[in-house]
Every structure is written in structure tokens, then in C-alpha cells.
mmCIF file of C-alpha atoms in Angstrom:
data_model
loop_
_atom_site.group_PDB
_atom_site.id
_atom_site.type_symbol
_atom_site.label_atom_id
_atom_site.label_comp_id
_atom_site.label_asym_id
_atom_site.label_seq_id
_atom_site.Cartn_x
_atom_site.Cartn_y
_atom_site.Cartn_z
ATOM 1 C CA VAL A 1 9.642 10.531 -68.937
ATOM 2 C CA LYS A 2 8.243 13.715 -67.348
ATOM 3 C CA ALA A 3 11.057 15.946 -66.121
ATOM 4 C CA ALA A 4 11.532 18.997 -63.908
ATOM 5 C CA ILE A 5 13.474 21.462 -66.069
ATOM 6 C CA LEU A 6 15.384 24.627 -65.154
ATOM 7 C CA MET A 7 16.211 27.126 -67.912
ATOM 8 C CA LYS A 8 19.262 29.363 -67.547
ATOM 9 C CA ASP A 9 20.423 31.300 -70.580
ATOM 10 C CA ASP A 10 23.777 32.370 -69.121
ATOM 11 C CA SER A 11 25.117 28.824 -68.776
ATOM 12 C CA THR A 12 26.894 27.454 -71.840
ATOM 13 C CA ASP A 13 26.139 23.714 -71.580
ATOM 14 C CA SER A 14 22.828 21.944 -71.022
ATOM 15 C CA PHE A 15 22.784 19.242 -68.354
ATOM 16 C CA CYS A 16 20.650 16.238 -67.486
ATOM 17 C CA THR A 17 20.781 14.042 -64.408
ATOM 18 C CA GLU A 18 21.626 10.386 -64.807
ATOM 19 C CA ARG A 19 18.692 9.126 -62.751
ATOM 20 C CA ARG A 20 15.745 7.537 -64.603
ATOM 21 C CA LEU A 21 17.452 7.775 -67.993
ATOM 22 C CA ASN A 22 19.657 5.330 -69.825
ATOM 23 C CA LEU A 23 21.353 7.696 -72.272
ATOM 24 C CA PRO A 24 24.006 6.644 -74.793
ATOM 25 C CA SER A 25 27.380 8.380 -74.445
ATOM 26 C CA LEU A 26 28.854 10.605 -77.163
ATOM 27 C CA GLY A 27 32.186 10.852 -75.317
ATOM 28 C CA GLU A 28 33.618 12.251 -72.085
ATOM 29 C CA GLN A 29 35.046 15.591 -70.974
ATOM 30 C CA ALA A 30 36.427 16.965 -67.686
ATOM 31 C CA PHE A 31 34.233 19.562 -65.919
ATOM 32 C CA ASN A 32 34.596 21.508 -62.678
ATOM 33 C CA ILE A 33 31.113 21.127 -61.217
ATOM 34 C CA ALA A 34 29.336 23.032 -58.454
ATOM 35 C CA THR A 35 25.611 22.415 -58.128
ATOM 36 C CA PHE A 36 23.299 25.374 -57.486
ATOM 37 C CA GLY A 37 23.189 25.910 -53.750
ATOM 38 C CA SER A 38 26.637 24.363 -53.233
ATOM 39 C CA THR A 39 29.757 26.267 -52.190
ATOM 40 C CA SER A 40 32.367 23.791 -53.435
ATOM 41 C CA ARG A 41 33.521 22.604 -56.864
ATOM 42 C CA GLU A 42 34.710 19.140 -57.807
ATOM 43 C CA GLN A 43 36.280 17.901 -61.026
ATOM 44 C CA HIS A 44 34.329 15.157 -62.798
ATOM 45 C CA LEU A 45 34.786 13.246 -66.035
ATOM 46 C CA LEU A 46 31.318 13.497 -67.577
ATOM 47 C CA SER A 47 29.773 12.077 -70.713
ATOM 48 C CA SER A 48 27.602 13.928 -73.183
ATOM 49 C CA SER A 49 24.482 12.324 -74.607
ATOM 50 C CA PRO A 50 21.808 13.030 -77.187
ATOM 51 C CA LEU A 51 18.340 13.683 -75.779
ATOM 52 C CA THR A 52 15.001 14.534 -77.378
ATOM 53 C CA LEU A 53 12.686 16.924 -75.528
ATOM 54 C CA LYS A 54 9.076 16.293 -76.525
ATOM 55 C CA THR A 55 7.196 19.592 -76.559
ATOM 56 C CA LEU A 56 3.709 20.714 -77.524
ATOM 57 C CA ALA A 57 5.068 22.157 -80.770
ATOM 58 C CA GLU A 58 7.749 19.694 -81.878
ATOM 59 C CA ASP A 59 10.516 17.429 -80.707
ATOM 60 C CA VAL A 60 13.695 19.360 -79.837
ATOM 61 C CA ARG A 61 16.959 17.449 -80.143
ATOM 62 C CA LEU A 62 19.520 18.373 -77.496
ATOM 63 C CA LYS A 63 23.042 17.366 -76.566
ATOM 64 C CA VAL A 64 23.367 17.280 -72.781
ATOM 65 C CA VAL A 65 26.145 16.677 -70.292
ATOM 66 C CA VAL A 66 25.104 13.911 -67.896
ATOM 67 C CA VAL A 67 25.633 14.827 -64.221
ATOM 68 C CA PRO A 68 24.722 13.218 -60.884
ATOM 69 C CA ASN A 69 22.791 16.329 -59.674
ATOM 70 C CA ILE A 70 21.875 19.746 -61.048
ATOM 71 C CA CYS A 71 20.863 21.582 -57.878
ATOM 72 C CA THR A 72 19.777 21.126 -54.331
ATOM 73 C CA PRO A 73 16.078 20.203 -54.043
ATOM 74 C CA THR A 74 13.826 23.125 -54.910
ATOM 75 C CA ILE A 75 12.174 25.483 -52.482
ATOM 76 C CA SER A 76 8.957 26.393 -54.208
ATOM 77 C CA ARG A 77 6.401 29.112 -53.586
ATOM 78 C CA SER A 78 3.589 30.309 -55.775
ATOM 79 C CA PRO A 79 4.281 33.625 -57.514
ATOM 80 C CA MET A 80 2.745 36.653 -55.795
ATOM 81 C CA LEU A 81 0.589 37.916 -58.672
ATOM 82 C CA THR A 82 -1.253 41.233 -58.444
ATOM 83 C CA ASN A 83 -4.872 41.609 -59.568
ATOM 84 C CA GLY A 84 -3.494 43.355 -62.667
ATOM 85 C CA ASP A 85 -1.244 40.344 -63.349
ATOM 86 C CA LYS A 86 -4.196 37.991 -63.002
ATOM 87 C CA ALA A 87 -6.168 40.109 -65.486
ATOM 88 C CA LYS A 88 -3.272 39.998 -67.982
ATOM 89 C CA LEU A 89 -3.175 36.211 -67.669
ATOM 90 C CA THR A 90 -6.910 35.650 -68.178
ATOM 91 C CA GLY A 91 -7.349 32.724 -70.547
ATOM 92 C CA VAL A 92 -3.742 31.567 -70.193
ATOM 93 C CA THR A 93 -3.216 28.263 -68.417
ATOM 94 C CA LEU A 94 -0.016 28.518 -66.386
ATOM 95 C CA ALA A 95 2.264 25.688 -65.372
ATOM 96 C CA SER A 96 2.442 25.082 -61.649
ATOM 97 C CA THR A 97 5.675 25.526 -59.748
ATOM 98 C CA MET A 98 7.622 22.462 -58.743
ATOM 99 C CA LYS A 99 6.616 20.931 -55.440
ATOM 100 C CA PRO A 100 9.016 21.686 -52.585
ATOM 101 C CA GLY A 101 11.826 19.136 -52.525
ATOM 102 C CA THR A 102 11.596 18.364 -56.265
ATOM 103 C CA GLU A 103 14.937 17.486 -57.799
ATOM 104 C CA VAL A 104 15.682 19.175 -61.113
ATOM 105 C CA ASP A 105 16.215 16.635 -63.915
ATOM 106 C CA MET A 106 17.514 18.953 -66.622
ATOM 107 C CA LEU A 107 19.072 22.383 -67.090
ATOM 108 C CA ILE A 108 18.549 23.899 -70.531
ATOM 109 C CA ALA A 109 21.324 26.432 -71.116
ATOM 110 C CA SER A 110 22.158 28.923 -73.855
ATOM 111 C CA ASP A 111 23.152 26.146 -76.249
ATOM 112 C CA PHE A 112 19.471 25.118 -76.581
ATOM 113 C CA TYR A 113 17.580 27.823 -74.644
ATOM 114 C CA TYR A 114 16.295 29.583 -77.759
ATOM 115 C CA ALA A 115 15.285 26.291 -79.359
ATOM 116 C CA VAL A 116 12.679 26.028 -76.550
ATOM 117 C CA VAL A 117 11.792 29.623 -75.563
ATOM 118 C CA GLN A 118 9.641 31.572 -78.004
ATOM 119 C CA ASP A 119 9.465 35.336 -78.490
ATOM 120 C CA GLN A 120 6.030 35.939 -76.965
ATOM 121 C CA HIS A 121 5.817 37.133 -73.371
ATOM 122 C CA ILE A 122 3.772 39.176 -70.920
ATOM 123 C CA VAL A 123 5.544 41.467 -68.443
ATOM 124 C CA LEU A 124 3.798 41.213 -65.075
ATOM 125 C CA GLU A 125 3.403 43.976 -62.480
ATOM 126 C CA CYS A 126 5.014 41.766 -59.821
ATOM 127 C CA GLY A 127 8.306 41.904 -61.766
ATOM 128 C CA MET A 128 8.044 38.427 -63.254
ATOM 129 C CA VAL A 129 7.377 37.498 -66.876
ATOM 130 C CA ALA A 130 4.972 34.951 -68.403
ATOM 131 C CA VAL A 131 6.908 33.433 -71.305
ATOM 132 C CA LYS A 132 5.671 31.239 -74.127
ATOM 133 C CA THR A 133 7.847 28.196 -74.710
ATOM 134 C CA LYS A 134 7.415 25.211 -76.978
ATOM 135 C CA CYS A 135 6.371 23.345 -73.816
ATOM 136 C CA GLY A 136 3.700 25.884 -72.808
ATOM 137 C CA VAL A 137 3.498 29.148 -70.860
ATOM 138 C CA VAL A 138 5.792 29.547 -67.849
ATOM 139 C CA ILE A 139 6.251 32.255 -65.234
ATOM 140 C CA CYS A 140 9.868 33.108 -64.605
ATOM 141 C CA GLY A 141 11.995 35.697 -62.853
ATOM 142 C CA ALA A 142 12.887 36.702 -59.338
ATOM 143 C CA SER A 143 10.061 37.291 -56.894
ATOM 144 C CA PRO A 144 10.916 38.849 -53.537
ATOM 145 C CA TYR A 145 9.346 37.298 -50.439
ATOM 146 C CA GLU A 146 11.433 38.915 -47.738
ATOM 147 C CA ARG A 147 13.937 41.733 -47.902
ATOM 148 C CA SER A 148 16.923 39.378 -47.953
ATOM 149 C CA VAL A 149 15.427 36.418 -49.796
ATOM 150 C CA THR A 150 14.456 36.003 -53.429
ATOM 151 C CA ALA A 151 13.112 32.897 -55.080
ATOM 152 C CA ASN A 152 13.476 32.011 -58.732
ATOM 153 C CA PHE A 153 10.500 30.445 -60.449
ATOM 154 C CA ILE A 154 11.182 28.650 -63.665
ATOM 155 C CA CYS A 155 8.747 25.927 -64.553
ATOM 156 C CA LEU A 156 8.762 24.121 -67.837
ATOM 157 C CA ASN A 157 5.748 21.876 -67.675
ATOM 158 C CA PRO A 158 3.390 21.363 -70.610
ATOM 159 C CA VAL A 159 0.345 23.505 -69.871
ATOM 160 C CA SER A 160 -1.828 24.222 -72.912
ATOM 161 C CA ASN A 161 -1.929 24.964 -76.618
ATOM 162 C CA LYS A 162 -3.073 28.548 -76.001
ATOM 163 C CA THR A 163 -0.783 31.342 -77.179
ATOM 164 C CA THR A 164 0.057 34.624 -75.518
ATOM 165 C CA SER A 165 0.829 37.934 -77.152
ATOM 166 C CA SER A 166 3.692 40.283 -76.470
ATOM 167 C CA THR A 167 2.893 43.293 -74.336
#
């Protein structure tokens, strides 16, 4: 199943939505849950499940907490890359951002973040970073569009077998 994935290394547990998947339960635990974009928290009894993420490099086994939703539907914009950024990314096939309204299927947190993210990256002039992951190259970071609004871009879609080098 193709999934829209958000990566957040300051969360402690990885999550997956219950839609489209029939995951076996490893047990239940109480969580206070607030989805991204929500202002309220609710207590839920949630199960954890094993999940295998198929990547370009290898299969990564995860343990995820199954939740009804991870965040409000995405608001997506293409990154504002400078000509210098485009030159740095020559030959690198980038993943596209999620379409507006896409629901996130999985959040990979610090428990498995470094099992997916690799140590090669390119710092871009626009303030974002092109990062090599086991699923391909992604652009991530905050990109300002208006003075009071920032948008986070984190796409984890398979893109290519090409590698990037650290700069």
C-alpha cells in the first residue's frame, strides 16, 4: 500500500492510521492524543502493531501505534527553490509534495526515524534541506510564504536510486 508519510524526529512514538490496513495488535496502551492542527486532546486506548516499510534500500520493520488520524489534511505548496538550489539538485530526482487535502497515513518518529533517514544531505539556499532516505531523496524544512505563515514540507515518496553527497 502506498502511504503518505510524515517524519518528525522529536516525537517518541511512530503512528499509523487504521484506514486501509488490517494490522495485528501487539497490545493496547492509553494515550492522550491531539492531532497536528488540533487544539484539544482526548484520551484513547490504542493498540500497537508491527509494520514493514518497503524502501528502495531494504525493508524496515517498525512498531507503530494505530490511530484514527495523524493530522488535518495537508496544505501543500511546492518549495520555493532558488536558481542556486536548482543547480545543487541537478541530477537528483525529487519526490513531489503531497497533493492538497492528502491525509497522512503514517508518522515516523524518533523511534524509527534514523532507520529511514540516511546521513547524506544538501543544504539549500532557500533554507530547506534535500535529505537522502532509504525511500529516496526528500526536501524538508520550513519554507516561508508570508510573514506570518510557514509551511512544512516533508515528503517520503520513493523517487530514484540516485545518491546525493553531503555539502
